[in-house]
PDB file of C-alpha atoms and ligand atoms in Angstrom:
ATOM      1  CA  MET A  27     -14.008  17.917  -8.019  1.00 79.00           C
ATOM      2  CA  ALA A  28     -14.677  17.446  -4.312  1.00 91.00           C
ATOM      3  CA  THR A  29     -12.838  19.124  -1.460  1.00 96.00           C
ATOM      4  CA  GLU A  30     -10.510  16.572   0.120  1.00 97.00           C
ATOM      5  CA  ARG A  31      -8.012  16.352   2.952  1.00 98.00           C
ATOM      6  CA  THR A  32      -4.684  14.580   2.751  1.00 98.00           C
ATOM      7  CA  LEU A  33      -1.901  13.822   5.213  1.00 98.00           C
ATOM      8  CA  SER A  34       1.485  15.323   4.466  1.00 98.00           C
ATOM      9  CA  ILE A  35       4.793  14.797   6.269  1.00 99.00           C
ATOM     10  CA  ILE A  36       7.832  17.018   5.861  1.00 99.00           C
ATOM     11  CA  LYS A  37      10.588  14.487   6.524  1.00 98.00           C
ATOM     12  CA  PRO A  38      13.775  14.761   8.646  1.00 98.00           C
ATOM     13  CA  ASP A  39      16.081  15.499   5.678  1.00 98.00           C
ATOM     14  CA  ALA A  40      13.998  18.622   4.976  1.00 98.00           C
ATOM     15  CA  THR A  41      13.451  19.860   8.553  1.00 98.00           C
ATOM     16  CA  LYS A  42      17.214  19.485   9.102  1.00 98.00           C
ATOM     17  CA  ARG A  43      17.915  21.809   6.152  1.00 98.00           C
ATOM     18  CA  ASN A  44      15.320  24.366   7.363  1.00 98.00           C
ATOM     19  CA  LEU A  45      13.062  23.809   4.333  1.00 98.00           C
ATOM     20  CA  THR A  46       9.643  23.782   6.070  1.00 98.00           C
ATOM     21  CA  GLY A  47       8.698  27.269   4.877  1.00 98.00           C
ATOM     22  CA  LYS A  48       9.841  26.696   1.296  1.00 98.00           C
ATOM     23  CA  ILE A  49       7.896  23.419   1.113  1.00 98.00           C
ATOM     24  CA  ASN A  50       4.787  24.996   2.662  1.00 98.00           C
ATOM     25  CA  ALA A  51       4.970  27.776   0.056  1.00 98.00           C
ATOM     26  CA  LYS A  52       4.785  25.106  -2.685  1.00 98.00           C
ATOM     27  CA  PHE A  53       1.587  23.702  -1.130  1.00 98.00           C
ATOM     28  CA  GLU A  54       0.000  27.119  -0.694  1.00 98.00           C
ATOM     29  CA  ASP A  55       0.992  28.285  -4.183  1.00 98.00           C
ATOM     30  CA  ALA A  56      -0.798  25.204  -5.552  1.00 98.00           C
ATOM     31  CA  GLY A  57      -3.991  26.176  -3.720  1.00 98.00           C
ATOM     32  CA  LEU A  58      -3.685  23.684  -0.865  1.00 98.00           C
ATOM     33  CA  ARG A  59      -4.604  24.999   2.605  1.00 98.00           C
ATOM     34  CA  ILE A  60      -2.646  23.818   5.653  1.00 98.00           C
ATOM     35  CA  VAL A  61      -5.553  23.140   8.037  1.00 98.00           C
ATOM     36  CA  ALA A  62      -3.462  21.395  10.718  1.00 98.00           C
ATOM     37  CA  GLN A  63       0.261  21.221  11.383  1.00 98.00           C
ATOM     38  CA  LYS A  64       2.655  20.151  14.126  1.00 98.00           C
ATOM     39  CA  ARG A  65       6.361  19.424  14.502  1.00 98.00           C
ATOM     40  CA  ILE A  66       7.062  16.145  16.282  1.00 98.00           C
ATOM     41  CA  HIS A  67       9.903  13.660  16.694  1.00 98.00           C
ATOM     42  CA  LEU A  68       8.710  10.110  15.980  1.00 98.00           C
ATOM     43  CA  THR A  69      10.108   7.071  17.699  1.00 98.00           C
ATOM     44  CA  LYS A  70      11.197   4.243  15.414  1.00 98.00           C
ATOM     45  CA  ALA A  71       8.183   2.229  16.627  1.00 98.00           C
ATOM     46  CA  GLN A  72       5.774   5.064  15.754  1.00 98.00           C
ATOM     47  CA  ALA A  73       7.342   5.391  12.293  1.00 98.00           C
ATOM     48  CA  GLY A  74       7.125   1.604  11.912  1.00 98.00           C
ATOM     49  CA  LYS A  75       3.412   1.594  12.680  1.00 98.00           C
ATOM     50  CA  PHE A  76       2.780   4.428  10.217  1.00 98.00           C
ATOM     51  CA  TYR A  77       4.649   2.597   7.431  1.00 98.00           C
ATOM     52  CA  GLU A  78       3.354  -0.876   8.415  1.00 97.00           C
ATOM     53  CA  VAL A  79       2.117  -1.467   4.846  1.00 96.00           C
ATOM     54  CA  HIS A  80       5.784  -1.513   3.739  1.00 97.00           C
ATOM     55  CA  ALA A  81       6.903  -3.933   6.499  1.00 98.00           C
ATOM     56  CA  SER A  82       7.934  -6.669   4.053  1.00 98.00           C
ATOM     57  CA  ARG A  83       9.970  -4.316   1.825  1.00 98.00           C
ATOM     58  CA  PRO A  84      13.777  -4.492   1.982  1.00 98.00           C
ATOM     59  CA  PHE A  85      13.995  -0.755   2.758  1.00 98.00           C
ATOM     60  CA  TYR A  86      11.522  -0.847   5.701  1.00 98.00           C
ATOM     61  CA  ASP A  87      14.073  -0.792   8.526  1.00 98.00           C
ATOM     62  CA  GLU A  88      16.099   1.984   6.866  1.00 98.00           C
ATOM     63  CA  LEU A  89      12.882   3.967   6.269  1.00 98.00           C
ATOM     64  CA  CYS A  90      11.786   3.720   9.928  1.00 98.00           C
ATOM     65  CA  GLU A  91      15.283   4.576  11.163  1.00 98.00           C
ATOM     66  CA  PHE A  92      15.366   7.634   8.910  1.00 98.00           C
ATOM     67  CA  MET A  93      11.873   8.850   9.887  1.00 98.00           C
ATOM     68  CA  ALA A  94      12.938   8.717  13.551  1.00 98.00           C
ATOM     69  CA  SER A  95      16.310  10.410  12.914  1.00 98.00           C
ATOM     70  CA  GLY A  96      15.038  13.965  13.428  1.00 98.00           C
ATOM     71  CA  PRO A  97      11.905  16.092  13.671  1.00 98.00           C
ATOM     72  CA  VAL A  98       9.127  15.860  11.110  1.00 98.00           C
ATOM     73  CA  VAL A  99       6.260  18.248  10.402  1.00 98.00           C
ATOM     74  CA  VAL A 100       2.953  16.425  10.056  1.00 98.00           C
ATOM     75  CA  GLN A 101       0.188  18.370   8.416  1.00 98.00           C
ATOM     76  CA  VAL A 102      -3.251  18.128   6.863  1.00 98.00           C
ATOM     77  CA  LEU A 103      -3.698  19.778   3.475  1.00 98.00           C
ATOM     78  CA  GLU A 104      -7.146  20.649   2.202  1.00 98.00           C
ATOM     79  CA  GLY A 105      -8.359  21.585  -1.262  1.00 98.00           C
ATOM     80  CA  GLU A 106     -10.111  20.475  -4.441  1.00 97.00           C
ATOM     81  CA  GLY A 107      -8.732  17.038  -5.277  1.00 98.00           C
ATOM     82  CA  ALA A 108      -6.106  17.548  -2.552  1.00 98.00           C
ATOM     83  CA  ILE A 109      -4.786  13.976  -2.627  1.00 98.00           C
ATOM     84  CA  ALA A 110      -3.827  14.008  -6.308  1.00 98.00           C
ATOM     85  CA  LYS A 111      -2.828  17.673  -6.245  1.00 98.00           C
ATOM     86  CA  ASN A 112      -0.422  17.080  -3.374  1.00 98.00           C
ATOM     87  CA  ARG A 113       1.142  14.118  -5.188  1.00 98.00           C
ATOM     88  CA  GLU A 114       1.607  16.353  -8.213  1.00 98.00           C
ATOM     89  CA  VAL A 115       3.278  19.065  -6.116  1.00 98.00           C
ATOM     90  CA  MET A 116       5.523  16.462  -4.398  1.00 98.00           C
ATOM     91  CA  GLY A 117       6.693  14.802  -7.627  1.00 98.00           C
ATOM     92  CA  ALA A 118       7.718  11.163  -8.132  1.00 98.00           C
ATOM     93  CA  THR A 119       9.026   9.168  -5.131  1.00 97.00           C
ATOM     94  CA  ASN A 120      12.503   8.970  -6.649  1.00 97.00           C
ATOM     95  CA  PRO A 121      13.870  12.491  -7.233  1.00 96.00           C
ATOM     96  CA  LYS A 122      15.583  11.176 -10.395  1.00 96.00           C
ATOM     97  CA  ASP A 123      12.095  10.790 -11.882  1.00 97.00           C
ATOM     98  CA  SER A 124      10.482  13.944 -10.425  1.00 97.00           C
ATOM     99  CA  ALA A 125       9.292  16.665 -12.793  1.00 97.00           C
ATOM    100  CA  ALA A 126      11.032  20.039 -12.635  1.00 97.00           C
ATOM    101  CA  GLY A 127       9.540  22.425 -10.090  1.00 97.00           C
ATOM    102  CA  THR A 128       8.205  19.682  -7.812  1.00 98.00           C
ATOM    103  CA  ILE A 129       9.269  19.494  -4.154  1.00 98.00           C
ATOM    104  CA  ARG A 130      11.239  16.296  -4.643  1.00 98.00           C
ATOM    105  CA  ALA A 131      12.981  17.546  -7.787  1.00 98.00           C
ATOM    106  CA  GLU A 132      14.105  20.662  -5.908  1.00 98.00           C
ATOM    107  CA  PHE A 133      14.811  19.307  -2.439  1.00 98.00           C
ATOM    108  CA  ALA A 134      14.949  15.489  -2.171  1.00 98.00           C
ATOM    109  CA  GLU A 135      18.338  13.906  -1.592  1.00 97.00           C
ATOM    110  CA  SER A 136      17.507  10.311  -2.601  1.00 98.00           C
ATOM    111  CA  VAL A 137      14.577   7.883  -2.942  1.00 98.00           C
ATOM    112  CA  GLY A 138      14.775   7.229   0.807  1.00 97.00           C
ATOM    113  CA  GLU A 139      15.425  10.806   1.945  1.00 98.00           C
ATOM    114  CA  ASN A 140      12.824  12.350  -0.302  1.00 98.00           C
ATOM    115  CA  SER A 141      11.674  15.323   1.825  1.00 98.00           C
ATOM    116  CA  VAL A 142       7.918  14.691   1.861  1.00 98.00           C
ATOM    117  CA  HIS A 143       5.237  12.035   2.192  1.00 98.00           C
ATOM    118  CA  GLY A 144       1.655  12.342   0.957  1.00 98.00           C
ATOM    119  CA  SER A 145      -1.342  10.001   1.232  1.00 98.00           C
ATOM    120  CA  ASP A 146      -2.073   8.032  -1.942  1.00 97.00           C
ATOM    121  CA  ALA A 147      -5.873   7.508  -1.745  1.00 97.00           C
ATOM    122  CA  PRO A 148      -8.964   8.697   0.190  1.00 97.00           C
ATOM    123  CA  GLU A 149      -9.046   5.706   2.550  1.00 98.00           C
ATOM    124  CA  THR A 150      -5.315   5.991   3.309  1.00 98.00           C
ATOM    125  CA  ALA A 151      -5.681   9.749   3.835  1.00 98.00           C
ATOM    126  CA  LYS A 152      -8.422   9.185   6.421  1.00 98.00           C
ATOM    127  CA  ASP A 153      -6.356   6.586   8.308  1.00 98.00           C
ATOM    128  CA  GLU A 154      -3.120   8.593   8.111  1.00 98.00           C
ATOM    129  CA  ILE A 155      -4.788  11.829   9.304  1.00 98.00           C
ATOM    130  CA  SER A 156      -6.318  10.062  12.290  1.00 98.00           C
ATOM    131  CA  TYR A 157      -2.922   8.518  13.157  1.00 98.00           C
ATOM    132  CA  PHE A 158      -1.585  12.007  13.945  1.00 98.00           C
ATOM    133  CA  PHE A 159      -4.543  14.322  14.543  1.00 98.00           C
ATOM    134  CA  ALA A 160      -7.736  14.483  16.606  1.00 97.00           C
ATOM    135  CA  GLY A 161     -10.755  15.992  14.836  1.00 93.00           C
ATOM    136  CA  MET A 162     -10.581  19.148  16.984  1.00 95.00           C
ATOM    137  CA  GLU A 163      -7.081  19.899  15.662  1.00 96.00           C
ATOM    138  CA  LEU A 164      -8.303  20.296  12.069  1.00 95.00           C
ATOM    139  CA  VAL A 165      -9.222  23.920  11.522  1.00 93.00           C
ATOM    140  CA  GLY A 166     -10.463  24.539   7.993  1.00 86.00           C
TER     141      GLY A 166
HETATM  142  P1  CMP B 206       6.778   7.775   0.971  1.00 52.94           P
HETATM  143  O1  CMP B 206       5.896   8.473   0.008  1.00 52.94           O
HETATM  144  O2  CMP B 206       6.924   8.346   2.321  1.00 52.94           O
HETATM  145  O3  CMP B 206       6.253   6.263   1.120  1.00 52.94           O
HETATM  146  C1  CMP B 206       7.119   5.180   1.398  1.00 52.94           C
HETATM  147  C2  CMP B 206       8.541   5.568   1.414  1.00 52.94           C
HETATM  148  O4  CMP B 206       9.458   4.519   1.288  1.00 52.94           O
HETATM  149  C3  CMP B 206       8.845   6.441   0.205  1.00 52.94           C
HETATM  150  O5  CMP B 206       8.222   7.687   0.329  1.00 52.94           O
HETATM  151  C4  CMP B 206      10.351   6.459   0.203  1.00 52.94           C
HETATM  152  O6  CMP B 206      10.885   7.443   1.049  1.00 52.94           O
HETATM  153  C5  CMP B 206      10.657   5.082   0.790  1.00 52.94           C
HETATM  154  N1  CMP B 206      11.219   4.233  -0.264  1.00 52.94           N
HETATM  155  C6  CMP B 206      10.606   3.805  -1.360  1.00 52.94           C
HETATM  156  N2  CMP B 206      11.454   3.065  -2.099  1.00 52.94           N
HETATM  157  C7  CMP B 206      12.630   3.032  -1.429  1.00 52.94           C
HETATM  158  C8  CMP B 206      13.893   2.446  -1.674  1.00 52.94           C
HETATM  159  N3  CMP B 206      14.102   1.716  -2.768  1.00 52.94           N
HETATM  160  N4  CMP B 206      14.866   2.658  -0.769  1.00 52.94           N
HETATM  161  C9  CMP B 206      14.639   3.385   0.349  1.00 52.94           C
HETATM  162  N5  CMP B 206      13.454   3.958   0.647  1.00 52.94           N
HETATM  163  C10 CMP B 206      12.463   3.798  -0.260  1.00 52.94           C
END
């Protein structure tokens, strides 16, 4: 399998509860390398642009409001099949459906406040990484 990069976001519900280190340990234990990382506070407009693909969904406004409600940690994870591996480590979107041991099963509070985001495909990963990071910030 090829080495890939994927965009990860540790969401406001998790940064608020001081879970950044515990979540990063899950990535690293799974063999994913954190090759870029920064803590930022998104505006609602910046969150809205990131989640533009969901603009017609009923939860869009709530999602953007939440993502701007506190700091997030945006990061690039690298590894063999990193996109799928990260989704495995995160668990299902709704914590009620997440497998035991996954980040969302352990830490998510609800389907909306679900602690982490991860890119879902190579093209999305490329776009999402470039939304937050310049090439020089990725240090493999
Ligand atoms: P994420 O992987 O960041 O991608 C889109 C997000 O929308 C998703 O995680 C959830 O946090 C959020 N989301 C999906 N479904 C719902 C829902 N029914 N209600 C609120 N938020 C949702």
